[in-house]
Tab-separated table of C-alpha atoms in Angstrom:
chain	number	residue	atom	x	y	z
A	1	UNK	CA	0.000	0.000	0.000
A	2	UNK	CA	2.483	3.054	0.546
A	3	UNK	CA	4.123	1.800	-2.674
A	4	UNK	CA	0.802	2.559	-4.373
A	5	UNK	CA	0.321	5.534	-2.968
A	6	UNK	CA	4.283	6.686	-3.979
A	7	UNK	CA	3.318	5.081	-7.291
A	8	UNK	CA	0.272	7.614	-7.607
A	9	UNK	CA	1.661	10.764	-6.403
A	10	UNK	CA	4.841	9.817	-8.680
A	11	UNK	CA	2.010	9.895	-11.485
A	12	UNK	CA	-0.246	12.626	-10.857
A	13	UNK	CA	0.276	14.028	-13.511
A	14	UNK	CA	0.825	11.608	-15.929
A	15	UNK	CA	-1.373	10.112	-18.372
A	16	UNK	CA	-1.857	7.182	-15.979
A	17	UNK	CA	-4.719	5.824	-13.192
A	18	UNK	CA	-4.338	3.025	-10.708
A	19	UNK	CA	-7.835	1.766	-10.132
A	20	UNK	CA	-8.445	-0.923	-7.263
A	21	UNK	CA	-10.797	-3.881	-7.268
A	22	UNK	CA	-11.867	-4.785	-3.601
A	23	UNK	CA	-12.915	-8.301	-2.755
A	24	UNK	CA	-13.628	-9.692	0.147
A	25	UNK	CA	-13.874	-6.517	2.521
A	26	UNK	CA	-17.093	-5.921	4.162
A	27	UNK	CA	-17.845	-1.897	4.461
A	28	UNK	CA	-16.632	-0.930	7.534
A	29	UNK	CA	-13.135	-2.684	7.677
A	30	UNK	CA	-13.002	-1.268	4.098
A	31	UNK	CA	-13.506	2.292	4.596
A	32	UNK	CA	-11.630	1.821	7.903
A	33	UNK	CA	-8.863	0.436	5.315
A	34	UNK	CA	-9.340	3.203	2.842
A	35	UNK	CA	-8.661	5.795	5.636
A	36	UNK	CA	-5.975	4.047	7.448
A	37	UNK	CA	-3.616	3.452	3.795
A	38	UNK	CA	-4.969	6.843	2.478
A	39	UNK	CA	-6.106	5.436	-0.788
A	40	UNK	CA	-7.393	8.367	-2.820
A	41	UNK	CA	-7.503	7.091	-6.358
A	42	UNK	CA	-10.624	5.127	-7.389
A	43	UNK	CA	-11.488	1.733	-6.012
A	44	UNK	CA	-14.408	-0.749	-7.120
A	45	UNK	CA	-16.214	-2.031	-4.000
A	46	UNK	CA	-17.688	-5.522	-4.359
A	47	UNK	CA	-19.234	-5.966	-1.224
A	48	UNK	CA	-18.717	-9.276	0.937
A	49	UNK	CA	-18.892	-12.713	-0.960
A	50	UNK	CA	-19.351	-10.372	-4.216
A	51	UNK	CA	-16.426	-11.586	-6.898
A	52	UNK	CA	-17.446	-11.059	-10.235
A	53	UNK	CA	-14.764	-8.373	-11.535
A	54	UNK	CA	-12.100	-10.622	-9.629
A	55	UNK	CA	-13.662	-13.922	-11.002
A	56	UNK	CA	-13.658	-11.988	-14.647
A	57	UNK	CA	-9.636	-11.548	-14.205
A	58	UNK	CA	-9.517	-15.166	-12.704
A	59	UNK	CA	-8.147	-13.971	-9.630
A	60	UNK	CA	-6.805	-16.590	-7.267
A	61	UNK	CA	-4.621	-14.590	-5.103
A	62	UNK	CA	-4.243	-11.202	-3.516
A	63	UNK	CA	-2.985	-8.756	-4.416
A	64	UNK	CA	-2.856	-9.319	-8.254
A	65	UNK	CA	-1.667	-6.611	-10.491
A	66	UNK	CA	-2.859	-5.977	-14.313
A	67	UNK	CA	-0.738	-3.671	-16.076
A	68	UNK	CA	-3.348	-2.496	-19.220
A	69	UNK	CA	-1.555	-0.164	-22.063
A	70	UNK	CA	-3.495	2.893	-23.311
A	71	UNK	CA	-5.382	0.544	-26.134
A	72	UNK	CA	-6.583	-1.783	-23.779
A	73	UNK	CA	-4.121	-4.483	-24.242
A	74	UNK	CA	-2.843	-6.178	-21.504
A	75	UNK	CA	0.952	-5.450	-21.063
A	76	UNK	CA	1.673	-7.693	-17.823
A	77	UNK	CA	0.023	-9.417	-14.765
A	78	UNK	CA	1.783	-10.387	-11.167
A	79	UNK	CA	1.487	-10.227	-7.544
A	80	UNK	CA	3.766	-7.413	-7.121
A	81	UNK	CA	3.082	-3.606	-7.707
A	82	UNK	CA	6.523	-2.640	-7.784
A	83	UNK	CA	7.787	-4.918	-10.370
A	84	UNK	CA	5.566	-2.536	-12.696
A	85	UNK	CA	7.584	0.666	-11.664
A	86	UNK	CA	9.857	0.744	-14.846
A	87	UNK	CA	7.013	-0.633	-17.572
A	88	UNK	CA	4.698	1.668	-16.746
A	89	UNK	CA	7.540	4.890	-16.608
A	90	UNK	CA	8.525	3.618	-20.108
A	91	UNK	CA	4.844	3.431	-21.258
A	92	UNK	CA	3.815	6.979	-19.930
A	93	UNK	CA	6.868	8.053	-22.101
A	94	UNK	CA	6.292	6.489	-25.076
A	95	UNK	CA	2.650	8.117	-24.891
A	96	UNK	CA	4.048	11.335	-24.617
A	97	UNK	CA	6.114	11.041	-27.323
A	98	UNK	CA	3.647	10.058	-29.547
A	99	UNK	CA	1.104	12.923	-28.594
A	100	UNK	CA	4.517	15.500	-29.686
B	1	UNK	CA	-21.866	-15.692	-48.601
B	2	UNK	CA	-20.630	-17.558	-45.803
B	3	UNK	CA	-20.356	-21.187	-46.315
B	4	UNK	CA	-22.132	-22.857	-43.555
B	5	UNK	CA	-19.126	-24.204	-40.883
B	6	UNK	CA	-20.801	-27.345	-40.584
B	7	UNK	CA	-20.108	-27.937	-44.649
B	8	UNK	CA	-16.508	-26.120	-44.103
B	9	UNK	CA	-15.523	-28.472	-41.058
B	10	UNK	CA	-17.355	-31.703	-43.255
B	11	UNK	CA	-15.255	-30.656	-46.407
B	12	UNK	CA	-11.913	-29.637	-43.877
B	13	UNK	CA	-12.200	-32.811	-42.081
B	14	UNK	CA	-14.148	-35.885	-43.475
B	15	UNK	CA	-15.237	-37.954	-41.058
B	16	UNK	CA	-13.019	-41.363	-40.256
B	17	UNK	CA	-14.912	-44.209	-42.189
B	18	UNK	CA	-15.987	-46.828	-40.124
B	19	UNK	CA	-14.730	-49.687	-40.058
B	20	UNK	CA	-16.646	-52.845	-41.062
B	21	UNK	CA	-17.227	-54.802	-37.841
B	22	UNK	CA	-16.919	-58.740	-38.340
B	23	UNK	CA	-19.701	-61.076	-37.024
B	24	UNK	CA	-17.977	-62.807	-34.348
B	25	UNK	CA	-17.374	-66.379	-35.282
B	26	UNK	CA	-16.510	-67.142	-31.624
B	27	UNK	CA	-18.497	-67.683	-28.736
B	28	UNK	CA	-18.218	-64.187	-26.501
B	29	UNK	CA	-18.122	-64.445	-23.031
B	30	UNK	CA	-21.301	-63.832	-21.274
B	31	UNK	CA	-20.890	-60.749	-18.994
B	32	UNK	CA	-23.047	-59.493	-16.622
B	33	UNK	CA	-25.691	-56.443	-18.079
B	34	UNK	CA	-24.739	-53.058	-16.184
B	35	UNK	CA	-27.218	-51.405	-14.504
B	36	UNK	CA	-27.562	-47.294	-15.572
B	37	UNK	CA	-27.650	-45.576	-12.306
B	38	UNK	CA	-28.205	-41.682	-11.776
B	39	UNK	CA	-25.317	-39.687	-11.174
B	40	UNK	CA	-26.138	-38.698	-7.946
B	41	UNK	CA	-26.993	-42.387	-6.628
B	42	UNK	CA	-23.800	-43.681	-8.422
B	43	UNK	CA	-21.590	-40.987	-6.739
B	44	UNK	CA	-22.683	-41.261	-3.012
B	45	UNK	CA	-22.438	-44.934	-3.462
B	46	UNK	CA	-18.926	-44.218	-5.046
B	47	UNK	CA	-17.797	-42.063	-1.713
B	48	UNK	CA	-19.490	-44.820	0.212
B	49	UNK	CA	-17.300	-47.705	-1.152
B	50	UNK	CA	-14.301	-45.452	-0.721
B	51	UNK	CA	-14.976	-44.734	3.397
B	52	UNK	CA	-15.827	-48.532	3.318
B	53	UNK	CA	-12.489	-49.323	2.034
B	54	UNK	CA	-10.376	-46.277	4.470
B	55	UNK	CA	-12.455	-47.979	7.109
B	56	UNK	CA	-11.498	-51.481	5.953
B	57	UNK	CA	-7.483	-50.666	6.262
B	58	UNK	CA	-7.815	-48.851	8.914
B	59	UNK	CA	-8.916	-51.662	11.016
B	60	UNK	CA	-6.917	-54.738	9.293
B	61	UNK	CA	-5.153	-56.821	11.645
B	62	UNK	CA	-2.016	-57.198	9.811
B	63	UNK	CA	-0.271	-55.928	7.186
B	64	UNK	CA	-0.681	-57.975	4.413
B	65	UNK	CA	-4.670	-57.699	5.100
B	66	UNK	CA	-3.941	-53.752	4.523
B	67	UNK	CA	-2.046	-54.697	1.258
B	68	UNK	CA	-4.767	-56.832	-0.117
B	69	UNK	CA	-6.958	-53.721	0.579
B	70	UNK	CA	-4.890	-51.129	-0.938
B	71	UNK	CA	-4.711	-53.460	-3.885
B	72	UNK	CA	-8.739	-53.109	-4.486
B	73	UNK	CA	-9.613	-49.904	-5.998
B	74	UNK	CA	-13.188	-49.088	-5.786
B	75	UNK	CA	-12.911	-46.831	-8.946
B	76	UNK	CA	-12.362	-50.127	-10.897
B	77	UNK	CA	-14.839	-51.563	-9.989
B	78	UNK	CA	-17.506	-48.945	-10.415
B	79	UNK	CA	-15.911	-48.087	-14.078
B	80	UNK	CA	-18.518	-50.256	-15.372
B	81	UNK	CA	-21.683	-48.473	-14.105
B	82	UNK	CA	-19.986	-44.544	-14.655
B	83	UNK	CA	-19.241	-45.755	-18.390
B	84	UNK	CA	-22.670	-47.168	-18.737
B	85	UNK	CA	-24.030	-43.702	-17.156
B	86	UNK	CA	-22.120	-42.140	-19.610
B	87	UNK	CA	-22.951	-44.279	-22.994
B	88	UNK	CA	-26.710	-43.676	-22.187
B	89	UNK	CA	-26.783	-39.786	-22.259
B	90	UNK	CA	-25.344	-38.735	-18.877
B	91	UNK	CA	-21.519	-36.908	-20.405
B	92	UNK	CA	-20.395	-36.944	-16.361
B	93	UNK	CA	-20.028	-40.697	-16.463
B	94	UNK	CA	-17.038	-39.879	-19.060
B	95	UNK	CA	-15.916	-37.095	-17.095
B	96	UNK	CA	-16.004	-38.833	-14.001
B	97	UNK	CA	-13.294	-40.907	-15.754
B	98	UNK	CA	-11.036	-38.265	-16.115
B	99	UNK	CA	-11.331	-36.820	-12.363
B	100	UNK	CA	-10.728	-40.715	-11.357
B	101	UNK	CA	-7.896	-41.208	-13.717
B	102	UNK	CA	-5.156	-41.704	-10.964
B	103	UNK	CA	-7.304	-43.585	-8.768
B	104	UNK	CA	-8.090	-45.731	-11.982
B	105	UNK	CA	-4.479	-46.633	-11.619
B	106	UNK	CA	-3.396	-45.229	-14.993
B	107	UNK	CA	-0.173	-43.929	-14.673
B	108	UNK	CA	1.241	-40.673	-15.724
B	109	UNK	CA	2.481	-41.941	-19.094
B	110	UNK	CA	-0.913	-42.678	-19.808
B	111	UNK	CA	-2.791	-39.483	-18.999
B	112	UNK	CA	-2.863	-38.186	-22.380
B	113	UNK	CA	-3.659	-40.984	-24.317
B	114	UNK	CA	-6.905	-41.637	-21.052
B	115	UNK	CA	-7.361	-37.855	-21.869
B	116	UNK	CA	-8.022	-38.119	-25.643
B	117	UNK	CA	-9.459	-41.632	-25.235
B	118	UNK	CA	-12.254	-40.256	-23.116
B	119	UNK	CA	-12.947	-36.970	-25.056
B	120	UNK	CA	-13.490	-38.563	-27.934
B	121	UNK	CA	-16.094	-40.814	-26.222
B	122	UNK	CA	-17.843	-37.587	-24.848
B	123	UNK	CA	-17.569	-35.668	-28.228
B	124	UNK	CA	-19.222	-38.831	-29.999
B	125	UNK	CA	-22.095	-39.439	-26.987
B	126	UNK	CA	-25.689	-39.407	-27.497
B	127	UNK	CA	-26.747	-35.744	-29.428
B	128	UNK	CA	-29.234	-34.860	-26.358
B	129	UNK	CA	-26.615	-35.797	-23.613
B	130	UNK	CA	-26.860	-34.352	-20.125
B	131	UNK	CA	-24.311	-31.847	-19.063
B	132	UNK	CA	-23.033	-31.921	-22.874
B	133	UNK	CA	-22.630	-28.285	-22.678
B	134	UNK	CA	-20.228	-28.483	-20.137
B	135	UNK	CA	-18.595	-30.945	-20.975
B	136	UNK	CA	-17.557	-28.921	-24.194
B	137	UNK	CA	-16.408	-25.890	-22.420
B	138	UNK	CA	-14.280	-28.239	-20.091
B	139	UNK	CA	-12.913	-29.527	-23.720
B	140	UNK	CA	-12.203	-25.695	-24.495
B	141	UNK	CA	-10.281	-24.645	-21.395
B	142	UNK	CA	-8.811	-28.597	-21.124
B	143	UNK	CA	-4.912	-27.266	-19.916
B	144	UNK	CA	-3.661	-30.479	-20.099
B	145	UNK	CA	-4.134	-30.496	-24.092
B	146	UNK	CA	-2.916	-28.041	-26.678
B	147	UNK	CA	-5.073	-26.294	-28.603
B	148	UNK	CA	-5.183	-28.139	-31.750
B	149	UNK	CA	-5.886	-31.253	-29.713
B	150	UNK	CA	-8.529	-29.403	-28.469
B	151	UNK	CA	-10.026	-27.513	-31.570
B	152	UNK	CA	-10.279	-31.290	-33.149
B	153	UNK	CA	-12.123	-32.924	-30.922
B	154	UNK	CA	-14.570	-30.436	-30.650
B	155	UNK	CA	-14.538	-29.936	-34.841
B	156	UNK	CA	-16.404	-33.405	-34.297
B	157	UNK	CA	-18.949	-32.023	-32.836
B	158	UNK	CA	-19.349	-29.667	-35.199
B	159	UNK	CA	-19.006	-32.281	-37.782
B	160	UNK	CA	-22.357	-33.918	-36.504
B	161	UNK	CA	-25.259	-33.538	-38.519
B	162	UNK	CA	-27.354	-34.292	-34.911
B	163	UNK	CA	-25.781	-32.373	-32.707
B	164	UNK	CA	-27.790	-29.395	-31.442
B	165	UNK	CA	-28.644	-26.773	-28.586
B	166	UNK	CA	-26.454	-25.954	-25.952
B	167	UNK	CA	-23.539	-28.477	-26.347
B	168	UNK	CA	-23.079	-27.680	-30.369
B	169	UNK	CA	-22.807	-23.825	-29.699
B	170	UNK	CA	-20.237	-24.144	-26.508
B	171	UNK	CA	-18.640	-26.106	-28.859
B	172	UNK	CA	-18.576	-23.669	-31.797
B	173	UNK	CA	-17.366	-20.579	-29.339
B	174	UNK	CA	-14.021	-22.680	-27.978
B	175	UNK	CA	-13.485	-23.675	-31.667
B	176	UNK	CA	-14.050	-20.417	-32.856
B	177	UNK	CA	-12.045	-18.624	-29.950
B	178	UNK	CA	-9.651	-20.977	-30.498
B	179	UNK	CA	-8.821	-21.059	-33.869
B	180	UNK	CA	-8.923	-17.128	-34.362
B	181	UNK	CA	-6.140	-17.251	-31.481
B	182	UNK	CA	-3.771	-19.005	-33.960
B	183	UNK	CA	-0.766	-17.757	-35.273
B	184	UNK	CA	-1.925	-19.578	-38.451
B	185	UNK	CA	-3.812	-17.236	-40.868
B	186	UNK	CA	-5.953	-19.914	-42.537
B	187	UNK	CA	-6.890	-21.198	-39.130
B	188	UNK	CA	-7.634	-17.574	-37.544
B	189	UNK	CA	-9.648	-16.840	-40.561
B	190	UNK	CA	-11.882	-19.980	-39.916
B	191	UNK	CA	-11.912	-19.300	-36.470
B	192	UNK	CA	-13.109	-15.255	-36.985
B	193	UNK	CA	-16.169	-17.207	-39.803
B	194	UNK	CA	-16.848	-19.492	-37.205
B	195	UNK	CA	-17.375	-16.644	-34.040
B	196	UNK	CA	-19.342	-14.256	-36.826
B	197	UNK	CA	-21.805	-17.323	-38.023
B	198	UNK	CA	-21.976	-17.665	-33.882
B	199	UNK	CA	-22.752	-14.223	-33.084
B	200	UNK	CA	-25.551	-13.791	-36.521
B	201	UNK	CA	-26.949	-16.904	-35.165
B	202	UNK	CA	-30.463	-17.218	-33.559
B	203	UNK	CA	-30.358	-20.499	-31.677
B	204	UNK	CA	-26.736	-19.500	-29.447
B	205	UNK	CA	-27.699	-16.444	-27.890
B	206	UNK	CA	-26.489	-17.688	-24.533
B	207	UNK	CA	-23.215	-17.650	-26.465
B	208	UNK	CA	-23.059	-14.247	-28.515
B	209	UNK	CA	-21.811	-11.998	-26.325
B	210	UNK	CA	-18.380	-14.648	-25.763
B	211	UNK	CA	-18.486	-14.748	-29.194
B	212	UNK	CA	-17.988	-10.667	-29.735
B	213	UNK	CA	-15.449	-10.252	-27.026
B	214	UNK	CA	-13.924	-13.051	-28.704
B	215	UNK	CA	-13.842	-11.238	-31.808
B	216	UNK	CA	-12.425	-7.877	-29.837
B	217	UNK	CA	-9.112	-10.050	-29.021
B	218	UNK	CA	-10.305	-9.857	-25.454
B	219	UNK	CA	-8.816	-12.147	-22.910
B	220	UNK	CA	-7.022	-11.795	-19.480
B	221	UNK	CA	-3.597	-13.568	-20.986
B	222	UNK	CA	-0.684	-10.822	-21.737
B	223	UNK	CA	-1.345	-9.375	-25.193
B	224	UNK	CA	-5.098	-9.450	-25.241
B	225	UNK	CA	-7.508	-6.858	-24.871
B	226	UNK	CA	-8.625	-6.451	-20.939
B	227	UNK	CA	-12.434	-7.467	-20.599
B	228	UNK	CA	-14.649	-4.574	-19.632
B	229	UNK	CA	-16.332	-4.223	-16.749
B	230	UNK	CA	-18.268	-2.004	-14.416
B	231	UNK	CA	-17.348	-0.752	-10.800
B	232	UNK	CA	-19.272	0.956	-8.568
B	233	UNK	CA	-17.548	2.641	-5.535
B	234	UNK	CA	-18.175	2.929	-1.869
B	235	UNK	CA	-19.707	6.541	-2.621
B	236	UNK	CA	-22.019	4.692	-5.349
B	237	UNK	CA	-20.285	5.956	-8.220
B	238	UNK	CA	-19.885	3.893	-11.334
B	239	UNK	CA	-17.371	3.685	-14.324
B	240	UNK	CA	-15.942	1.342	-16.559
B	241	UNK	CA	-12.652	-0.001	-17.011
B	242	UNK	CA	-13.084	1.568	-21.108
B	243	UNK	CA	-13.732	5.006	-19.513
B	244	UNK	CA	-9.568	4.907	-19.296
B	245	UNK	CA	-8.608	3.894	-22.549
B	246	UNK	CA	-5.797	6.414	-23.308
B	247	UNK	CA	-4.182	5.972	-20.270
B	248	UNK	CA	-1.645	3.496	-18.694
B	249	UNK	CA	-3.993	1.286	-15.901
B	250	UNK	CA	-2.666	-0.293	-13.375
B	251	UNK	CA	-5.117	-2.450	-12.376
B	252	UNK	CA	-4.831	-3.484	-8.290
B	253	UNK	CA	-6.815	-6.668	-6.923
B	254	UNK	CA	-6.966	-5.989	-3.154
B	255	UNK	CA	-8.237	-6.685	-0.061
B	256	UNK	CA	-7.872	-4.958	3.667
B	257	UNK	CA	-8.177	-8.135	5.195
């Protein structure tokens, strides 16, 4: 979590979102959670023993990462955030490259 | 025009000719008629025999009782009555065989040949089969087979003048997906007729929508397109994972607990 918060604030004004899929939480130990991490950027909410986003992504453990290029491709998928860092730097730049 | 795939797959693939059976000139064996159980009755009494046996070598006085138990597997002997369940128009009497396969004592050189051996007995089972459907997306999303393997057995099914409903379009949308997923043009051109005949078609609407994303590239494996969806958050607000296209996503499954 304070990676992904580095992450966005590294990124704020890039042409890049982090968006988080909750599973499993039930509302008050997720807004608690919300609070306590200081997760600003935007966050599904599935509700307990609601899966269908995670099931969709065939999510089997937590946390899983999907790294998704402007055109919708998928560019990589893992359990760590971090191991993203450099990919996603060298995709924001090649965006704004293109849009010169 | 689009040439029907049925006539494409018939003209790709001809069906094997059968071979002419002899009349036996022998006397056969007598053996003893099976009786077709339901699934349900033939499992629990399945997991019964099991306990019976754990029980069994549990409590054996010695241990060359407990080897002579070991040595009787009750998946052998109820092979019989889950084929039988399977020949008359249940498909999980076939696929029961392929859960069981270790406990059916065939060894791990043998898996693939079981594997293929039992498909094609599901892919040629009675047209109105039971649990046919599934049994053809289980075909599709079979890891232990490539995806040739899988894209001919289920051709077969499309090869069948009687198969309908359910089962025939599952079977169409893994051929289809599968085949446009090929690094072979001819075969992802065949696969993109077969996913466009699926998605004009009236009789596999359960199956259209698969067939589109299909279409779209979409998949969760690196390199295809990310399947859409819809979240809502805490506050009640909604958007869609498209609403970012243009941006890099990271996408973060999480949970506080």
């Amino acid at each position: 979590m304070p990676h992904l918060k580095t992450l966005v604030e590294r990124h704020k004004n890039d042409p890049f979102v982090l968006i988080g899929v909750n599973t499993g939480d039930d509302e008050d130990a997720y807004r608690e959670g919300l609070e306590k991490h200081g997760v600003s950027w935007t966050c599904a909410y599935q509700g307990p023993g609601k899966d269908a986003i995670a099931k969709l992504f065939e999510v089997t453990g937590y946390p899983t990462y999907y790294l998704i290029a402007p055109n919708g491709k998928i560019l990589g998928k893992g359990h760590s955030g971090e191991a993203f860092d450099k990919t996603i730097q060298k995709e924001i730049d090649k965006l704004k490259s293109s849009a010169q | 025009m689009l040439i029907p795939i049925t006539l494409l797959l018939l003209g790709a693939t001809p069906p094997p000719a059968v071979a002419p059976v002899a009349a036996p000139t022998v006397a056969v064996a007598w053996t003893a008629p099976v009786r077709v159980d339901s699934y349900g009755d033939l499992m629990s009494a399945y997991s019964q025999a099991k306990a019976d046996r754990r029980a069994a070598i549990k409590a054996a006085g010695s241990a060359k009782e407990r080897r002579e138990l070991r040595a009787k597997r009750p998946a052998t002997d109820f092979l019989p009555r889950f084929e039988a369940l399977g020949e008359s128009g249940d498909v999980r009497g076939f696929t029961w065989m392929l859960d069981e396969a270790k406990r059916l004592g065939i060894g791990k050189s043998d898996r693939l040949a079981h594997l293929l051996d039992v498909y094609g007995r599901i892919v040629m089972a009675p047209a109105d089969s039971k649990h046919f459907a599934e049994a053809m997306q289980r075909i599709g999303e079979e890891k232990k087979l490539d995806a040739s393997q899988r894209v001919s057995l289920l051709k077969r099914v499309l090869g069948r003048e009687d198969a309908a409903g359910e089962g025939r379009c599952t079977a169409q949308l893994f051929a289809g997906s599968l085949l446009f997923k090929s690094d072979v043009a001819s075969d992802q051109a065949m696969g993109e007729q077969i996913l466009k005949e699926l998605v004009a078609s009236e009789s596999c609407s359960n199956q259209v929508k698969a067939a589109e994303q299909a279409l779209l590239g979409v998949s969760i494996e690196v390199g295809g397109t990310a399947p859409d969806f819809e979240g809502t958050t805490i506050d009640g607000k909604t958007f869609n994972l498209s609403d970012y296209r243009g941006k890099v996503v990271l996408l973060d499954f999480f949970g506080f607990w």
